[in-house]
Tab-separated table of C-alpha atoms and ligand atoms in Angstrom:
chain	number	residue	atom	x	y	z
A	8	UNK	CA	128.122	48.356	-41.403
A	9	UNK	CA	126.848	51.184	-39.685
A	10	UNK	CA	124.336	51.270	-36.559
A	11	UNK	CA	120.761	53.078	-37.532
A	12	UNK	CA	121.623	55.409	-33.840
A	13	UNK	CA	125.226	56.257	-33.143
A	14	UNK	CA	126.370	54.001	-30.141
A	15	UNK	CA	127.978	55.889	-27.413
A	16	UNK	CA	130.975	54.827	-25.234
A	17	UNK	CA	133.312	55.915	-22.248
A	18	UNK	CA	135.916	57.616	-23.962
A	19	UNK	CA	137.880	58.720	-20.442
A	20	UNK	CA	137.410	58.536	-16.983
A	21	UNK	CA	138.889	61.058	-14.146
A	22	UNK	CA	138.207	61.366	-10.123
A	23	UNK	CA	139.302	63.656	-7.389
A	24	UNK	CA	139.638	62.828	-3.561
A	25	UNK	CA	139.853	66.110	-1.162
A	26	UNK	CA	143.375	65.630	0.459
A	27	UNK	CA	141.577	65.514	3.969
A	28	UNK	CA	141.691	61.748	5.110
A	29	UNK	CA	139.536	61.123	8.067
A	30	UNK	CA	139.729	57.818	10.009
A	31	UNK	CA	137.898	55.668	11.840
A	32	UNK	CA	139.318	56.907	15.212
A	33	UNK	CA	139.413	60.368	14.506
A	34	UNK	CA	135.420	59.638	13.710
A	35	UNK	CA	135.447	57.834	17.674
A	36	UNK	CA	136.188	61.542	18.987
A	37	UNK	CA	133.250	62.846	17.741
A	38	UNK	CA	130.706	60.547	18.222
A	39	UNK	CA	130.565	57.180	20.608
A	40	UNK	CA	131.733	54.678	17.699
A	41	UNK	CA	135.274	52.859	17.316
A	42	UNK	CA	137.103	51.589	14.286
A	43	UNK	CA	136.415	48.232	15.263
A	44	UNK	CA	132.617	48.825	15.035
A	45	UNK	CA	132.952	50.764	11.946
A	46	UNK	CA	135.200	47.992	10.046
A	47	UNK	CA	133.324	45.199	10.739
A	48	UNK	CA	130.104	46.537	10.173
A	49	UNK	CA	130.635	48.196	6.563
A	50	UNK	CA	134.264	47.558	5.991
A	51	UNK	CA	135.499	51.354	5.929
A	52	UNK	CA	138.595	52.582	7.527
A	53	UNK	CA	138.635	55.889	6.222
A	54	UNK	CA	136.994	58.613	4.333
A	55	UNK	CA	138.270	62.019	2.998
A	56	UNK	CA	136.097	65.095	3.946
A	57	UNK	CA	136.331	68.386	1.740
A	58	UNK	CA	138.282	71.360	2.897
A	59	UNK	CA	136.850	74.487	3.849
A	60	UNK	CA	135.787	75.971	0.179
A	61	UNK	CA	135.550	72.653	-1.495
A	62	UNK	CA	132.482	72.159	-2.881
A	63	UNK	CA	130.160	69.424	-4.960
A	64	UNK	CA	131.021	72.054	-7.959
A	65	UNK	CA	134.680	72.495	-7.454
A	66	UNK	CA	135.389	68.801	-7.156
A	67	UNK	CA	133.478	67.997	-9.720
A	68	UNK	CA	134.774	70.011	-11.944
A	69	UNK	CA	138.368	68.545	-11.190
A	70	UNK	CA	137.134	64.780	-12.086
A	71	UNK	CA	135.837	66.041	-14.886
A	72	UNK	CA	139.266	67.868	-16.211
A	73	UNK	CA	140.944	64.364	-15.664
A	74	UNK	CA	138.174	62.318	-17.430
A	75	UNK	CA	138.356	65.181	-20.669
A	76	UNK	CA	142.276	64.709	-20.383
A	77	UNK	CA	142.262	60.747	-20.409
A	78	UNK	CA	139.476	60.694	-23.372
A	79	UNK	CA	141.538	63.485	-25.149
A	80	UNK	CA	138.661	65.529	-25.579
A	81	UNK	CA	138.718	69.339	-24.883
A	82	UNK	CA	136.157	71.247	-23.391
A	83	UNK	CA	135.047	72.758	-26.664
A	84	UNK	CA	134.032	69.754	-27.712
A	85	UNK	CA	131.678	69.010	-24.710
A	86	UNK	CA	128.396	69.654	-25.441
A	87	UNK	CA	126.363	68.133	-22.712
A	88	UNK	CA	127.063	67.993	-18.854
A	89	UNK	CA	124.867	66.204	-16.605
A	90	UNK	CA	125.481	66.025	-12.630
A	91	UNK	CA	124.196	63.526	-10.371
A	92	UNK	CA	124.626	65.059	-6.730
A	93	UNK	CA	122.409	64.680	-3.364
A	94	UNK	CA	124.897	67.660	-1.794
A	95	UNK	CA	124.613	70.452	-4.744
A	96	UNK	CA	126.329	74.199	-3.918
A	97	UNK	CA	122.695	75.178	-3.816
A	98	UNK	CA	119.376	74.330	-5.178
A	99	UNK	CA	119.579	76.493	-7.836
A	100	UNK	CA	121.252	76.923	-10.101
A	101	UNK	CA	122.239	73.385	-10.956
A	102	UNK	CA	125.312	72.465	-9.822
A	103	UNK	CA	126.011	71.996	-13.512
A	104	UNK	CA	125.898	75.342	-14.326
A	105	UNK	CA	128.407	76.223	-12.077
A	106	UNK	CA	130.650	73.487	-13.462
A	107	UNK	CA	130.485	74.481	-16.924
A	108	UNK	CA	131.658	78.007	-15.848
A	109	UNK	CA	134.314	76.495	-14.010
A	110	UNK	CA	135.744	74.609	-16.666
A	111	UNK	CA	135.145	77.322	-19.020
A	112	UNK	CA	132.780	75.417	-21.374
A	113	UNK	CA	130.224	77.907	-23.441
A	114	UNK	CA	126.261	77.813	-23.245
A	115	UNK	CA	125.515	73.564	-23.752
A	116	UNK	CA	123.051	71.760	-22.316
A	117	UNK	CA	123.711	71.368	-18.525
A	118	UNK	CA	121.285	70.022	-15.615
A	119	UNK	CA	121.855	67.772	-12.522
A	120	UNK	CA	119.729	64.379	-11.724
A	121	UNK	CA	118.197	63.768	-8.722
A	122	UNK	CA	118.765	59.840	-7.983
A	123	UNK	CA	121.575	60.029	-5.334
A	124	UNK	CA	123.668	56.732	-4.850
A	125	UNK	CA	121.798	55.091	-7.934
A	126	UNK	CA	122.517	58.863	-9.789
A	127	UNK	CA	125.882	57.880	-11.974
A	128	UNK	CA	123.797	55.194	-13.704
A	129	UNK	CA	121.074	57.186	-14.023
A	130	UNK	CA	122.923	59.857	-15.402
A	131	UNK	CA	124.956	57.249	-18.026
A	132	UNK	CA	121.039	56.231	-19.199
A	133	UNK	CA	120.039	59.508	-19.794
A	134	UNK	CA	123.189	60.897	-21.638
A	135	UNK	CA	123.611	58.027	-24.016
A	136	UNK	CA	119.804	58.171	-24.584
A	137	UNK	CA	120.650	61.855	-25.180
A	138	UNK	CA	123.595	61.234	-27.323
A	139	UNK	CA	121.929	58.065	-29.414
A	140	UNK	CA	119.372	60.477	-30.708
A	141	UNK	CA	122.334	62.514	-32.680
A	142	UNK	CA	121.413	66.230	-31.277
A	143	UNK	CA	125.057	65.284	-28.860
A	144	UNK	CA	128.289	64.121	-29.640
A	145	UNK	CA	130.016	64.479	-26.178
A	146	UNK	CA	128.965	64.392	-22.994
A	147	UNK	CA	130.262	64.770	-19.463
A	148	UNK	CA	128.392	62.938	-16.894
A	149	UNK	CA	129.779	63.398	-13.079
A	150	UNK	CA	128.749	62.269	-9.712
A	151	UNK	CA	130.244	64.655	-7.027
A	152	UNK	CA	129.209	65.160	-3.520
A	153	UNK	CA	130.127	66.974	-0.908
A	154	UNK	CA	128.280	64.903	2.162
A	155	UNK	CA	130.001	66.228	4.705
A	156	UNK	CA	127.925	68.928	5.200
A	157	UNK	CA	124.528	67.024	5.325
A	158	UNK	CA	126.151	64.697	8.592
A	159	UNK	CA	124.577	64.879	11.341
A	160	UNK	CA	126.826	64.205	14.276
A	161	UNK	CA	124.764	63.565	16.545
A	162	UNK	CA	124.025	60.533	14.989
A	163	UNK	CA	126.088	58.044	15.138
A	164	UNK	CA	123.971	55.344	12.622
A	165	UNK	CA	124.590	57.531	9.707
A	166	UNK	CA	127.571	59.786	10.033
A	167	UNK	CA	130.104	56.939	10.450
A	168	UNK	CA	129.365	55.764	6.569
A	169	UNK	CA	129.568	58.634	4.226
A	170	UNK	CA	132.751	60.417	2.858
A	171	UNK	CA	133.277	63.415	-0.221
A	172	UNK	CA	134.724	63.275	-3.466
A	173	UNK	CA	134.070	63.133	-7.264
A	174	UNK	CA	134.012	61.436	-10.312
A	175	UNK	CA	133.566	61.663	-13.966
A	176	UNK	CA	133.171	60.329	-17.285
A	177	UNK	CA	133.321	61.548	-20.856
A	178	UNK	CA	130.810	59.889	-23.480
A	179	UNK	CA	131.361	59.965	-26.963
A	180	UNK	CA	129.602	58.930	-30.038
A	181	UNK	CA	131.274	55.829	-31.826
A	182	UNK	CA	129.732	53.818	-34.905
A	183	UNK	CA	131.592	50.726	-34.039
A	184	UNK	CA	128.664	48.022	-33.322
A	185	UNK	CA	128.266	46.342	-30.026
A	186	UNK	CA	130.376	48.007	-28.031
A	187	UNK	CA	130.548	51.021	-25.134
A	188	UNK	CA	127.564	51.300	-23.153
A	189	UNK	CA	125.323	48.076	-24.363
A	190	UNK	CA	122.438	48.606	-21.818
A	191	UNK	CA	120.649	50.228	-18.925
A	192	UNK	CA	118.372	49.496	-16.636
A	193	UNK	CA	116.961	52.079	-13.829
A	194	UNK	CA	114.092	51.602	-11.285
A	195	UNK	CA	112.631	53.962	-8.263
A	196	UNK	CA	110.104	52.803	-5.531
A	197	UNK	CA	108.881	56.006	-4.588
A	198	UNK	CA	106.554	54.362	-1.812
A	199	UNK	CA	110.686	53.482	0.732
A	200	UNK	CA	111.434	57.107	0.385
A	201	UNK	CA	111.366	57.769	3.709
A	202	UNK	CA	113.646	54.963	4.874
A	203	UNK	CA	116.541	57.611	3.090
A	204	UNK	CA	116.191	60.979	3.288
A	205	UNK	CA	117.217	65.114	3.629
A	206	UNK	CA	113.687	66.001	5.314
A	207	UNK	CA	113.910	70.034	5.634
A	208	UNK	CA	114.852	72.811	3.301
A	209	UNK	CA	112.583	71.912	0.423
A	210	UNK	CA	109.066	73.500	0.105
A	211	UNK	CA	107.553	70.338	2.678
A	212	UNK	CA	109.924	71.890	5.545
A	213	UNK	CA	111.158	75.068	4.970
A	214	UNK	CA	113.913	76.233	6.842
A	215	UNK	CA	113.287	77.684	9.990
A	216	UNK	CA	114.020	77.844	14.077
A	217	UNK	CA	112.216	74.514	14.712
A	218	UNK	CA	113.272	72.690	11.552
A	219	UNK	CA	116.809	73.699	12.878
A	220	UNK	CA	116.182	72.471	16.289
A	221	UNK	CA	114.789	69.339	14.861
A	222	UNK	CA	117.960	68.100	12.651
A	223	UNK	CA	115.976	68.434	10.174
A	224	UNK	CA	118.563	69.815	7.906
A	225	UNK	CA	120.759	66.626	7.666
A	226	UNK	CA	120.774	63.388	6.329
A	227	UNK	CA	118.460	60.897	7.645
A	228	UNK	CA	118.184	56.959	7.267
A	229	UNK	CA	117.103	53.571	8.538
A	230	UNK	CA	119.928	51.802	7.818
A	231	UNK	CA	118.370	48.361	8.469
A	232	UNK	CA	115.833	48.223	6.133
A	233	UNK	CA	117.597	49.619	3.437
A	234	UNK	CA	120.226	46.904	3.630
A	235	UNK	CA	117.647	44.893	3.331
A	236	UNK	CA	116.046	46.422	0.162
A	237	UNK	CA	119.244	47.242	-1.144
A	238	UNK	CA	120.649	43.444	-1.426
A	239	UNK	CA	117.257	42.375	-3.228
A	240	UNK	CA	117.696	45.339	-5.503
A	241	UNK	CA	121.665	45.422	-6.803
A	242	UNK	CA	120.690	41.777	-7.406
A	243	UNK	CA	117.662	42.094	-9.622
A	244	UNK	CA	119.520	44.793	-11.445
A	245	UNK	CA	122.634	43.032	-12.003
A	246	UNK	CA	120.073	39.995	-12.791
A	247	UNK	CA	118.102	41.760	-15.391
A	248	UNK	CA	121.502	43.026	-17.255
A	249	UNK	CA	122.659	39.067	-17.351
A	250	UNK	CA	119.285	38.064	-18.726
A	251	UNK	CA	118.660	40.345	-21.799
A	252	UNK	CA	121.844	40.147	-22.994
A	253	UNK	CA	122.576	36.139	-22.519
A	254	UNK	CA	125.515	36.450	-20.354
A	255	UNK	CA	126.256	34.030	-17.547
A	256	UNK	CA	127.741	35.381	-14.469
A	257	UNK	CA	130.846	33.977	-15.032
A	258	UNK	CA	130.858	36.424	-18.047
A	259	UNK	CA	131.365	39.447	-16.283
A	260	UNK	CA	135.308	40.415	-16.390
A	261	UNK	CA	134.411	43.571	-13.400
A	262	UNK	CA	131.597	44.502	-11.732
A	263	UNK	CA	131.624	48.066	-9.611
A	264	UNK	CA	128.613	48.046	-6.880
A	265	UNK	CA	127.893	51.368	-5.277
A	266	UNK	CA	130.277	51.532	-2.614
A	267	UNK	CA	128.265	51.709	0.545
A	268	UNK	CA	129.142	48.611	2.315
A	269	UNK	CA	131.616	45.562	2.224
A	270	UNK	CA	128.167	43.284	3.691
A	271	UNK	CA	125.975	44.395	0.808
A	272	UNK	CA	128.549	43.225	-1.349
A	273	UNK	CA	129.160	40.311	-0.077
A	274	UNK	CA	125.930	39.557	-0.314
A	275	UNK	CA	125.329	40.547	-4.077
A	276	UNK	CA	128.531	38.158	-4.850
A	277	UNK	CA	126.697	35.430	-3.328
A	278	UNK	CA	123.261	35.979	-4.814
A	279	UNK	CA	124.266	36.878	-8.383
A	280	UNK	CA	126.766	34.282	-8.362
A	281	UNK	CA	129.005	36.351	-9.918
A	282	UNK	CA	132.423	35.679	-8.368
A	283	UNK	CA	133.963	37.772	-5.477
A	284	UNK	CA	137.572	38.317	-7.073
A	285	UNK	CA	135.472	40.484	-9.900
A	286	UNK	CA	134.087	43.096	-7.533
A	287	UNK	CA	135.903	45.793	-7.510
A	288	UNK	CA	136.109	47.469	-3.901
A	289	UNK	CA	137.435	50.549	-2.521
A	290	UNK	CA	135.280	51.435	0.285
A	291	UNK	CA	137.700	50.854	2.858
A	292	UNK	CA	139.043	54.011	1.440
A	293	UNK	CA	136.303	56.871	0.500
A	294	UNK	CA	133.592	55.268	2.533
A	295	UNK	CA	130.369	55.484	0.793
A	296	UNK	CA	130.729	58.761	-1.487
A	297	UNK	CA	126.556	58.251	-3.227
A	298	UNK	CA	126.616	59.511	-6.430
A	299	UNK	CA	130.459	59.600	-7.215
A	300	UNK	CA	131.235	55.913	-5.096
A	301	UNK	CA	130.843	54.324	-9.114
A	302	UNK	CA	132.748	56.803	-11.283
A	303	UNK	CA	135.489	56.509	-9.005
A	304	UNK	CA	135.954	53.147	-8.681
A	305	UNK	CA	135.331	53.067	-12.398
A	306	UNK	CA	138.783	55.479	-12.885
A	307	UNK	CA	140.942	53.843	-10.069
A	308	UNK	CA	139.656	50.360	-11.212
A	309	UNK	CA	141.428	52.216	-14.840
A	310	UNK	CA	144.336	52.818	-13.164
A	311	UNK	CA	144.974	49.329	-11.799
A	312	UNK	CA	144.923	47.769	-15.337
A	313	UNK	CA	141.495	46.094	-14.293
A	314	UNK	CA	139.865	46.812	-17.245
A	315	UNK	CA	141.062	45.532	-20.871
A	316	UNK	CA	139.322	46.060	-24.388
A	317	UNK	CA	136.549	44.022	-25.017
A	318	UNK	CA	135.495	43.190	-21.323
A	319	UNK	CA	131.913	43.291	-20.160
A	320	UNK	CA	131.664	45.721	-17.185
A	321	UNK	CA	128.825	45.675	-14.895
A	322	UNK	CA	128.124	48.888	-12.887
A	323	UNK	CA	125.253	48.186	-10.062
A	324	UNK	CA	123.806	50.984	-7.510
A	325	UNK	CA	121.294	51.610	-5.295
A	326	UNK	CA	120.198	54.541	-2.987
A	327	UNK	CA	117.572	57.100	-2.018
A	328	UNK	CA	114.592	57.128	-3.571
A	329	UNK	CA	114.460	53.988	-3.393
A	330	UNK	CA	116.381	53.698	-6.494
A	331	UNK	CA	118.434	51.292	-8.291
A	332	UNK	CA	119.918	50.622	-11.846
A	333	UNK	CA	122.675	48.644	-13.779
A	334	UNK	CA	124.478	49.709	-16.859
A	335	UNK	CA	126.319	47.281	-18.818
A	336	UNK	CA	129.267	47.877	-20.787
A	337	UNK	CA	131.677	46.005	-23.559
A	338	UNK	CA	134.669	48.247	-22.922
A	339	UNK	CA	136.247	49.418	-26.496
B	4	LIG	O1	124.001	54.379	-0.366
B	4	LIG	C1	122.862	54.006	0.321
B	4	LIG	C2	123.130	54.290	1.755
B	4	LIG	N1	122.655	53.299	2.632
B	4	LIG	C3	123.416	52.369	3.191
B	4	LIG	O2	124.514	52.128	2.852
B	4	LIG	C4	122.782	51.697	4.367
B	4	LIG	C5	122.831	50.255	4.371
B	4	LIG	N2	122.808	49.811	5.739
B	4	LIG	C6	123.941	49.536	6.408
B	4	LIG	O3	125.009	49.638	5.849
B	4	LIG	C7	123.836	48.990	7.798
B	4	LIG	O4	122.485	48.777	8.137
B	4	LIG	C8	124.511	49.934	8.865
B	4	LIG	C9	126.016	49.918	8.665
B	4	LIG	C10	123.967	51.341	8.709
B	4	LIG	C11	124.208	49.421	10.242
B	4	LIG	O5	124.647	48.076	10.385
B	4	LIG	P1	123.704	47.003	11.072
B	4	LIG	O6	124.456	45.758	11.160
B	4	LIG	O7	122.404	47.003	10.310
B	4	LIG	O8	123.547	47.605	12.522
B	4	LIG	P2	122.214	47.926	13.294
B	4	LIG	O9	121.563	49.157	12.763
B	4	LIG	O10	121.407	46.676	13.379
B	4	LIG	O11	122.795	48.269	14.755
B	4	LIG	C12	123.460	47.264	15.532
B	4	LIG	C13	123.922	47.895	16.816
B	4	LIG	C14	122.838	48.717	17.515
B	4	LIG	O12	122.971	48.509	18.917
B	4	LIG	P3	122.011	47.477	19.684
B	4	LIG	O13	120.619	47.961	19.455
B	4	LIG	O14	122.277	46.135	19.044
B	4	LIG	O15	122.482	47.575	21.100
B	4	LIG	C15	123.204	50.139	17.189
B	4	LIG	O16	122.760	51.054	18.179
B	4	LIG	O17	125.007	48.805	16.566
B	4	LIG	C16	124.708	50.076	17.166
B	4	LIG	N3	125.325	51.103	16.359
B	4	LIG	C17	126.593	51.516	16.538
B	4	LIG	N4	127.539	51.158	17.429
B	4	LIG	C18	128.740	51.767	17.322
B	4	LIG	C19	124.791	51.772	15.306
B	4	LIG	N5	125.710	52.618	14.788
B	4	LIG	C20	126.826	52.480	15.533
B	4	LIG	C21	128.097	53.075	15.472
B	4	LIG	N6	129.023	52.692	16.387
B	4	LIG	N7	128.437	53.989	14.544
């Protein structure tokens, strides 16, 4: 039997880490911080930082040559790219434009999403959407940032969490029922959006001497009370996914939070219920990486043999905005 809309699945997934590995100590020479601090408050012992002339485009565009290599898809065939970033190249043009050049793919629809850490799933809901209406057949949706560059180091609450890198996904059509992405589910509280935040170089603060002078230019956060928000959130999401589609937690073969710390998933194990041994974690390595933390857990998680045909996977995320979202998938 065939579906009335095409369904749309992960056909291949691909990442790429800069080869720069930063540690915990190395971090304690730069600001007043230690790797005991920084390990038992979020569970990261490293991050990788981008070389000079690596960029949210040129990483990007490497994850996404090993997710069209694993799906066996070439880049003629790609006719959709979407990019979730919070660290573009620039603010315009989309940092899927440049991406498209990069890997050589000709005039298709390409724009980036502005959801940071909750931007992969995001960008997975608006693809498929995209792709179950027929008008696309493949689709490249990446999360790459480059977040280096929006640390500000005098600030030792935020700069001690966040690390660069890149991942990607390829999306194809597929008329077998029930299977591939089943659901999403995304949500934004616009009214917390100053509890995460770039404050200057938009149109409210342009750039100038005092927007400089103020740090303005860097990433800001209060990291307290979007723990907070965050734990309630990933929960409800992951919640909502469980409910509509009859699943007990128990159910769920791998889940892959947003990797932004070991406590917030911790806590998500115990509220869901879902059991610890299914969360895949990999923090402790990357740090938290926003938009690309899922998609590359999603490939390494591939790479370890975590994932077999037929398993539901739960992907969870929260971040700036406030946003959140879930996507559910029966893996083909
Ligand atoms: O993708 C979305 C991004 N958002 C997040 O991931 C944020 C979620 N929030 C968090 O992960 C946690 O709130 C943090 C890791 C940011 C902070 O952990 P916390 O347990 O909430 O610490 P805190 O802010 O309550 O600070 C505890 C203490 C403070 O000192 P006092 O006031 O108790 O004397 C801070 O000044 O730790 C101090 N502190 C540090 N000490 C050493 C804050 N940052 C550091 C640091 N090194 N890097």
């Amino acid at each position: 039997m065939t579906r009335s809309a095409p369904g749309v699945f992960i056909a291949g997934t691909g990442s790429y880490a800069p080869s720069r590995v930063v540690s915990n100590d190395e971090i304690s020479t730069y600001v007043e911080t230690s790797d005991e601090w920084i390990r038992s408050r979020t569970g990261i012992r490293e991050r990788r930082f981008a070389e000079e002339g690596e960029t949210a485009s040129t990483m990007g565009a490497k994850a996404a040559e090993v997710a069209m290599e694993s799906a066996n898809v070439p880049a003629s065939e790609i006719d959709l790219i979407i990019v979730a970033t919070l660290s573009p190249d620039m603010f315009f043009p989309s940092t899927a434009s440049l991406i498209q050049t990069q890997l050589g793919i000709n005039k298709v629809t390409s724009f980036d999403l502005s959801a940071a850490c909750s931007g992969f799933i995001y960008g997975i809901e608006v693809a498929s959407n995209m792709m179950r209406s027929g008008a696309f057949r493949n689709a490249l949706v990446i999360g790459s940032e480059k977040i280096s560059s929006i640390l500000d180091w005098e600030d030792r609450t935020t700069c001690v969490l966040f690390g660069d890198g890149a991942g990607a996904v390829v999306l194809s059509n597929t008329d077998t029922e029930n299977t591939g992405i089943i659901d999403s589910y995304t949500g934004n509280d616009g009214s917390k959006a100053q509890l995460l935040c770039l404050p200057g170089g938009g149109s409210a603060i342009p750039p100038s001497h005092d927007s400089l002078e103020q740090r303005q230019h860097f990433l800001k956060m209060n990291g307290r009370e979007v723990f907070k928000i965050a734990v309630r959130w990933m929960e409800q999401s992951a919640r909502i996914m469980l409910e509509r589609h009859g699943l007990k937690p128990e159910d769920i073969n791998l889940i892959i939070p947003h990797q932004a710390n070991l406590r917030i998933i911790d806590a998500l194990a115990r509220t869901t219920k879902i059991p610890k041994d299914k969360f895949f974690v990999n923090l402790d390595r990357y740090g938290n990486t926003s938009a690309a933390s899922i998609p590359i857990a999603l490939h390494e998680a591939r790479q370890k043999g975590c994932i077999q045909s037929g398993d539901y996977v739960l992907l969870v995320a929260f971040g700036a905005g406030l946003t959140w979202g879930s996507t559910l998938i029966k893996w083909h």
